Short mmCIF file of C-alpha atoms in Angstrom, two decimals:
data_model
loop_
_atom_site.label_atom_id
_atom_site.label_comp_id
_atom_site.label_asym_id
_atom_site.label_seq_id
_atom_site.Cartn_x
_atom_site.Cartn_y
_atom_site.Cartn_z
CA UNK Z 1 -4.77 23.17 35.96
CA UNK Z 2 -7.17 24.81 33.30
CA UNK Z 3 -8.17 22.83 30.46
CA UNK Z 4 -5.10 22.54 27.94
CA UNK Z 5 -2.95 23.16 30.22
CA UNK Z 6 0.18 20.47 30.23
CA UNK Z 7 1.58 19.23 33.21
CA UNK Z 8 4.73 20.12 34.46
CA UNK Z 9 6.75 17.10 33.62
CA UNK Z 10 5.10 17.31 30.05
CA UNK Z 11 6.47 20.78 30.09
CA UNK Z 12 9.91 20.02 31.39
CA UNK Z 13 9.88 16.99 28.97
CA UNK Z 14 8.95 18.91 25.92
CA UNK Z 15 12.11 21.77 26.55
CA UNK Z 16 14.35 18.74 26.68
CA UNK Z 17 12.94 17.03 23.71
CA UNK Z 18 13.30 20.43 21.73
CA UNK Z 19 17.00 20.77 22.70
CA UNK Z 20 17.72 17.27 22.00
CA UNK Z 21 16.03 17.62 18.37
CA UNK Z 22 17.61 20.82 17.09
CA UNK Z 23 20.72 19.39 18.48
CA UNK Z 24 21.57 21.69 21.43
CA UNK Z 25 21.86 18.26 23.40
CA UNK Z 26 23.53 16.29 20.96
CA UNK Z 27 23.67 12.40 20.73
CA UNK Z 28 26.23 11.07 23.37
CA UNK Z 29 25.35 14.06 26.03
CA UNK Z 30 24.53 13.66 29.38
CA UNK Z 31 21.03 14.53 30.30
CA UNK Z 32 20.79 17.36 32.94
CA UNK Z 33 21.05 15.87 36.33
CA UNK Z 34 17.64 15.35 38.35
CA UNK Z 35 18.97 18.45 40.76
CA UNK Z 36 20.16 20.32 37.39
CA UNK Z 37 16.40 20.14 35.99
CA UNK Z 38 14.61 20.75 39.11
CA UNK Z 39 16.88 23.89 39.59
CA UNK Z 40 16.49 25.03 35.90
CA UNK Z 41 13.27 24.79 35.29
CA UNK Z 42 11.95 25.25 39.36
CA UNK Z 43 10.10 22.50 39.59
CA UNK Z 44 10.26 19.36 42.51
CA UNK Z 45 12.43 16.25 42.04
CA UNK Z 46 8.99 14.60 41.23
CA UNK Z 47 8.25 16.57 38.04
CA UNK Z 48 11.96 16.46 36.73
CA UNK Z 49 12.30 12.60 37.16
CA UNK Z 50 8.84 12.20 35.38
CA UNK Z 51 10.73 14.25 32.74
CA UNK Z 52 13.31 12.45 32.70
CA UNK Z 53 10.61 8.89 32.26
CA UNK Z 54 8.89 10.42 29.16
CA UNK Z 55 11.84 11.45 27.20
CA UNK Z 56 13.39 7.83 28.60
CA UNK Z 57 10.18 5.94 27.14
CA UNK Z 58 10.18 7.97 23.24
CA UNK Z 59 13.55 6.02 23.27
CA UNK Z 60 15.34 9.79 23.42
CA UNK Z 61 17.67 8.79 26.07
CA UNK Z 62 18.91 6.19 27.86
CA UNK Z 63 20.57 4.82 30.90
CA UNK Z 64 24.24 3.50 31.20
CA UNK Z 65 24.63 1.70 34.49
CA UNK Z 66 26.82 3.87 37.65
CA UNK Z 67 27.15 6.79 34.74
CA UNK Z 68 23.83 8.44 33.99
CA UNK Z 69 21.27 9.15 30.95
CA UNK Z 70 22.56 10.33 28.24
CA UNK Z 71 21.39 11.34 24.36
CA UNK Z 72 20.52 8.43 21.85
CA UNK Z 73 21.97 8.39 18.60
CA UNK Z 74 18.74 8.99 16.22
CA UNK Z 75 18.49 7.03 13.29
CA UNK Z 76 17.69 8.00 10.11
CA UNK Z 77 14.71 5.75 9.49
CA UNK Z 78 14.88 3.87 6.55
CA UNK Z 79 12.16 2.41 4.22
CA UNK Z 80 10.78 -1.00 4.41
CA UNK Z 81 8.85 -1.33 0.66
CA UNK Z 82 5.70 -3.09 0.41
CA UNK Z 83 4.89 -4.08 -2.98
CA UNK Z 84 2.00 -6.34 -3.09
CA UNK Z 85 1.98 -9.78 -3.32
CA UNK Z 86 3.65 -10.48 -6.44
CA UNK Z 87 7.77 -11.32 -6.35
CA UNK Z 88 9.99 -11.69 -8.35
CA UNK Z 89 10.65 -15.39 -9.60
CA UNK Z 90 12.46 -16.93 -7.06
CA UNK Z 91 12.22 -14.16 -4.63
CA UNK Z 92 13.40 -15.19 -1.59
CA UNK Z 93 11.55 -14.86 1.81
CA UNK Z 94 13.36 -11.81 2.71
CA UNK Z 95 12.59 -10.08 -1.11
CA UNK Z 96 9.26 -10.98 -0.82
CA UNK Z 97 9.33 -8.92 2.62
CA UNK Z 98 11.90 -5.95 1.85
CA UNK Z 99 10.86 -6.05 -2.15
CA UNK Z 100 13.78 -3.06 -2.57
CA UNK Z 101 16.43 -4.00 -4.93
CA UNK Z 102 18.95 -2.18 -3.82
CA UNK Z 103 18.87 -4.17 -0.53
CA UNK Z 104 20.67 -7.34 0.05
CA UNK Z 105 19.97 -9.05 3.44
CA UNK Z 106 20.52 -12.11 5.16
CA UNK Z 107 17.44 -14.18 7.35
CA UNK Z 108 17.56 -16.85 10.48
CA UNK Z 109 14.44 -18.81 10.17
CA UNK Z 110 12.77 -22.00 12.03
CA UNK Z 111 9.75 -24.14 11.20
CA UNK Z 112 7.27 -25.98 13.60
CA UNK Z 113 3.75 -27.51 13.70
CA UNK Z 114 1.60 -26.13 16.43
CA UNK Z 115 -1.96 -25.51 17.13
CA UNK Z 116 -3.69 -22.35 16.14
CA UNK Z 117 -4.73 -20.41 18.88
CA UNK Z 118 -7.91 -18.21 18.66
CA UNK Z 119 -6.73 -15.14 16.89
CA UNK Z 120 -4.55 -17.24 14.04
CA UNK Z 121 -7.26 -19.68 13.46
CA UNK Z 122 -9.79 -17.00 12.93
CA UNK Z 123 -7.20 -15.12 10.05
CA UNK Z 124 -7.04 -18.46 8.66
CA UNK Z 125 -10.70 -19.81 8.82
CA UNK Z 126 -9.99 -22.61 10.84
CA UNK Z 127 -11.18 -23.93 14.09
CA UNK Z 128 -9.00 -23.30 17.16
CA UNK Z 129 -6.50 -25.96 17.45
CA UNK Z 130 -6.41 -27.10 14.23
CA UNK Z 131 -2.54 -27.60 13.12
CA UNK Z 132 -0.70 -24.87 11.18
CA UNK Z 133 3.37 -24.62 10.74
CA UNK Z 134 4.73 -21.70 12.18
CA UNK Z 135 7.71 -20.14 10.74
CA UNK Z 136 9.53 -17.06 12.75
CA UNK Z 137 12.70 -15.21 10.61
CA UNK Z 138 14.63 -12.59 11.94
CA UNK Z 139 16.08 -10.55 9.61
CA UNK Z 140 19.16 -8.26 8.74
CA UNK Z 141 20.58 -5.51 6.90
CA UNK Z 142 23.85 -4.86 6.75
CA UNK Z 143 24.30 -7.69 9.56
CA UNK Z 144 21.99 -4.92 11.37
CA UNK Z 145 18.73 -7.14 12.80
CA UNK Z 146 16.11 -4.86 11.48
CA UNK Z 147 12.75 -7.44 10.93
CA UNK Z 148 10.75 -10.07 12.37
CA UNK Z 149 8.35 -12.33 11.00
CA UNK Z 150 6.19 -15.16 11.87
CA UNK Z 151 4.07 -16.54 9.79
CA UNK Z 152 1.33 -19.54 9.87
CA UNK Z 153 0.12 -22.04 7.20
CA UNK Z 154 -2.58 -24.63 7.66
CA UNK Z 155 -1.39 -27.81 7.23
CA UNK Z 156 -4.92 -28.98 6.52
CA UNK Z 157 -3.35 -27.06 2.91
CA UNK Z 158 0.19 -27.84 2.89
CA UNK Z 159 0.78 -30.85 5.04
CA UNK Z 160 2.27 -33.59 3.36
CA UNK Z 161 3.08 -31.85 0.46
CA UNK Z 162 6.58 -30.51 -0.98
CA UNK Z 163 6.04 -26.96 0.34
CA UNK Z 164 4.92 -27.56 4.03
CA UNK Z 165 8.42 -26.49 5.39
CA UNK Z 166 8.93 -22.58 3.65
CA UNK Z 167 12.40 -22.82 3.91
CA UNK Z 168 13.18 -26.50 2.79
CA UNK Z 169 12.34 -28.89 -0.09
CA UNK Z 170 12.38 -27.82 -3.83
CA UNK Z 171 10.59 -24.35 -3.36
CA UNK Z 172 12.16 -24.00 0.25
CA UNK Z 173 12.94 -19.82 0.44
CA UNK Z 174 10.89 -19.05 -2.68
CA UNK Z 175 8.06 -17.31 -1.14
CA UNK Z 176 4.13 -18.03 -0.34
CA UNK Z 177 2.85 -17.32 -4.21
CA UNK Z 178 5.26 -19.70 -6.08
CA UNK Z 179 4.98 -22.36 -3.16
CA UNK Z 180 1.49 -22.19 -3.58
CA UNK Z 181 1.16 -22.04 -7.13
CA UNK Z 182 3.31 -25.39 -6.65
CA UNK Z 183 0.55 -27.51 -5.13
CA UNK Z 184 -2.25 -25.78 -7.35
CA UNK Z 185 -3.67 -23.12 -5.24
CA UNK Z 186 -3.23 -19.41 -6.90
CA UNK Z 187 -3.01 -16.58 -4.50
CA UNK Z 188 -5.07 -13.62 -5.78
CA UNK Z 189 -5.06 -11.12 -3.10
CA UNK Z 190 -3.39 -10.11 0.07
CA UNK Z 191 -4.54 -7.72 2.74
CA UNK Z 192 -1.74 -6.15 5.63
CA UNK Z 193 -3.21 -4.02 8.30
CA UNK Z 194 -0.61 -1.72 10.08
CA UNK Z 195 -0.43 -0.76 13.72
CA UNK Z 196 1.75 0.53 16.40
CA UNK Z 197 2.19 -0.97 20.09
CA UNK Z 198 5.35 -1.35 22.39
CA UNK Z 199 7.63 -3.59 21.72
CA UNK Z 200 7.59 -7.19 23.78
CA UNK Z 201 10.84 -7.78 25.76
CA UNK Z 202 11.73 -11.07 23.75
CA UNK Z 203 11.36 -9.04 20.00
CA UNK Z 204 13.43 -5.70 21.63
CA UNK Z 205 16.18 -7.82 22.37
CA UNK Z 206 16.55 -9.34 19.03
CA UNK Z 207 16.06 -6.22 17.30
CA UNK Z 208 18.18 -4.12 19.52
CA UNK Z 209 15.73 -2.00 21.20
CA UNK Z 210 14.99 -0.68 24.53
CA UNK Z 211 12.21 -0.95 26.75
CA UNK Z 212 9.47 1.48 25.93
CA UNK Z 213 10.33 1.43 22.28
CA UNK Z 214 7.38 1.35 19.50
CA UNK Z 215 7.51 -1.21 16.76
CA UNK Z 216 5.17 -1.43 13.63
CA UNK Z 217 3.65 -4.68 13.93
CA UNK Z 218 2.00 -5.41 9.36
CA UNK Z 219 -0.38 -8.27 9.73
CA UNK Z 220 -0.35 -9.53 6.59
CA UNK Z 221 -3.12 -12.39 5.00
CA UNK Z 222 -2.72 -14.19 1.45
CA UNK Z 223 -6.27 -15.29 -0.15
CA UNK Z 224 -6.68 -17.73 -2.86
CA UNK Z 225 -10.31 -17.46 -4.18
CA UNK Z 226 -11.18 -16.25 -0.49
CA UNK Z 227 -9.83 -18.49 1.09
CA UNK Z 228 -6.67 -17.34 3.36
CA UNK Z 229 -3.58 -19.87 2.72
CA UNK Z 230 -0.99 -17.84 4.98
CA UNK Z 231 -1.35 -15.32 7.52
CA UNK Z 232 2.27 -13.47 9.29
CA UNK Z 233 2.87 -10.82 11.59
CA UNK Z 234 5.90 -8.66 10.35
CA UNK Z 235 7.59 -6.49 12.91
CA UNK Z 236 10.00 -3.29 12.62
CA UNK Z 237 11.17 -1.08 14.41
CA UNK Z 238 9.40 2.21 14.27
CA UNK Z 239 12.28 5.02 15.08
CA UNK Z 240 14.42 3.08 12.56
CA UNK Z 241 12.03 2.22 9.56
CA UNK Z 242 9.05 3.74 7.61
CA UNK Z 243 6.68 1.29 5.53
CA UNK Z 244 6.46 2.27 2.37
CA UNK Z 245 3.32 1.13 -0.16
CA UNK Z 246 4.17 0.98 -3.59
CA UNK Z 247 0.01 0.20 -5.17
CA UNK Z 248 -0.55 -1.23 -8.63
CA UNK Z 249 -3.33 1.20 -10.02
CA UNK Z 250 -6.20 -0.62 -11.82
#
């Protein structure tokens, strides 16, 4: 193979993928038989079920058990608005995460303490082991799941105070910057990151993915004069949402 040159299956994947995108295999089609793209396209059974694996894995297809692979449905992905830090009075958890208006959602959340493992308790500028709650939400649209969300606060900060659970007591569901503000600590900045990895088996089933699919995984940090007061992991789905930025200009 000269340099450039893609391998077969790549080859036989990237036909299918065409067809499947300008809609000459359209969602709810079965996928050529293993026999019907080694025939078609002359290649071995080898090369036409690695085919078969790549366009399985971009979440193009998929299998239904004793009836073969047929075309996914594609989504229209949909925007999930980042706004900063700042809400809305008495935005909600799920505001404070979707920040769209025109969206109205529902969440599932739970609280617990736990110790910081090594990656937290560095976001957070604590030691390892040190206590923090830990608050995952899954979230909907349209009764559709279509977020998680876990987030950890030190309790060194919040313990014993009205806001240590986020979604009970007085300011329970109103969102990290009005909790805080409640026990005298202002939030002044926030930093997210935003990356791309496979999805873990436990968040695809919640969400309603398949194995293989990509999720965007926003690790998000609130600062109050430096020091970071929360730190969450927010995860979407990436064939079914797009994160939109929408940047205060100084």
């Amino acid at each position: 193979m000269t340099f450039g040159e893609q391998p077969a299956y790549l080859r036989v994947a990237g036909d299918l993928r065409k067809k499947i995108v300008d809609g000459q295999l359209p969602p709810h089609t079965r996928l050529p038989s293993q026999a019907k793209i080694r025939e078609e396209y002359g290649v071995s059974d080898t090369v036409a079920l690695e085919a078969r694996k790549v366009l399985m894995a971009e979440g193009l297809v998929e299998g239904r058990s004793g009836s073969g692979t047929y075309v996914r449905e594609r989504p229209v992905p949909r925007r999930v608005a980042r706004s900063g830090f700042r809400p809305e009075r008495g935005a909600t958890p799920f505001r404070q995460e979707q920040a769209d208006a025109a969206v109205h959602g529902t969440w599932e959340s739970s609280s617990e303490q736990t110790d910081a493992c090594a990656a937290i308790a560095e976001r957070l500028g604590i030691e390892p082991g040190d206590r923090v709650m830990r608050t995952k939400y899954l979230f909907r649209e349209g009764g559709e799941p279509m977020m998680l969300s876990t987030s950890w606060e030190p309790l060194a900060l919040t313990g014993r105070t009205p806001v240590m659970l986020p979604e009970e007591g007085p300011l329970g569901g109103m969102g990290v910057v009005e909790r805080m503000r409640a026990i005298d600590v202002i939030v002044d900045n926030v930093t997210e990151e935003v990356g791309a990895r496979p999805g873990l088996a436990e968040e695809l089933v919640l969400l309603g993915g398949v194995p293989g699919h990509v999720v965007l995984v926003i690790q998000r940090t609130y600062f109050a004069s430096g020091r970071p007061v929360e730190t969450a992991d927010v995860v979407v789905p990436a064939d079914r949402y797009r994160a939109a930025y929408h940047l205060p200009v100084k």
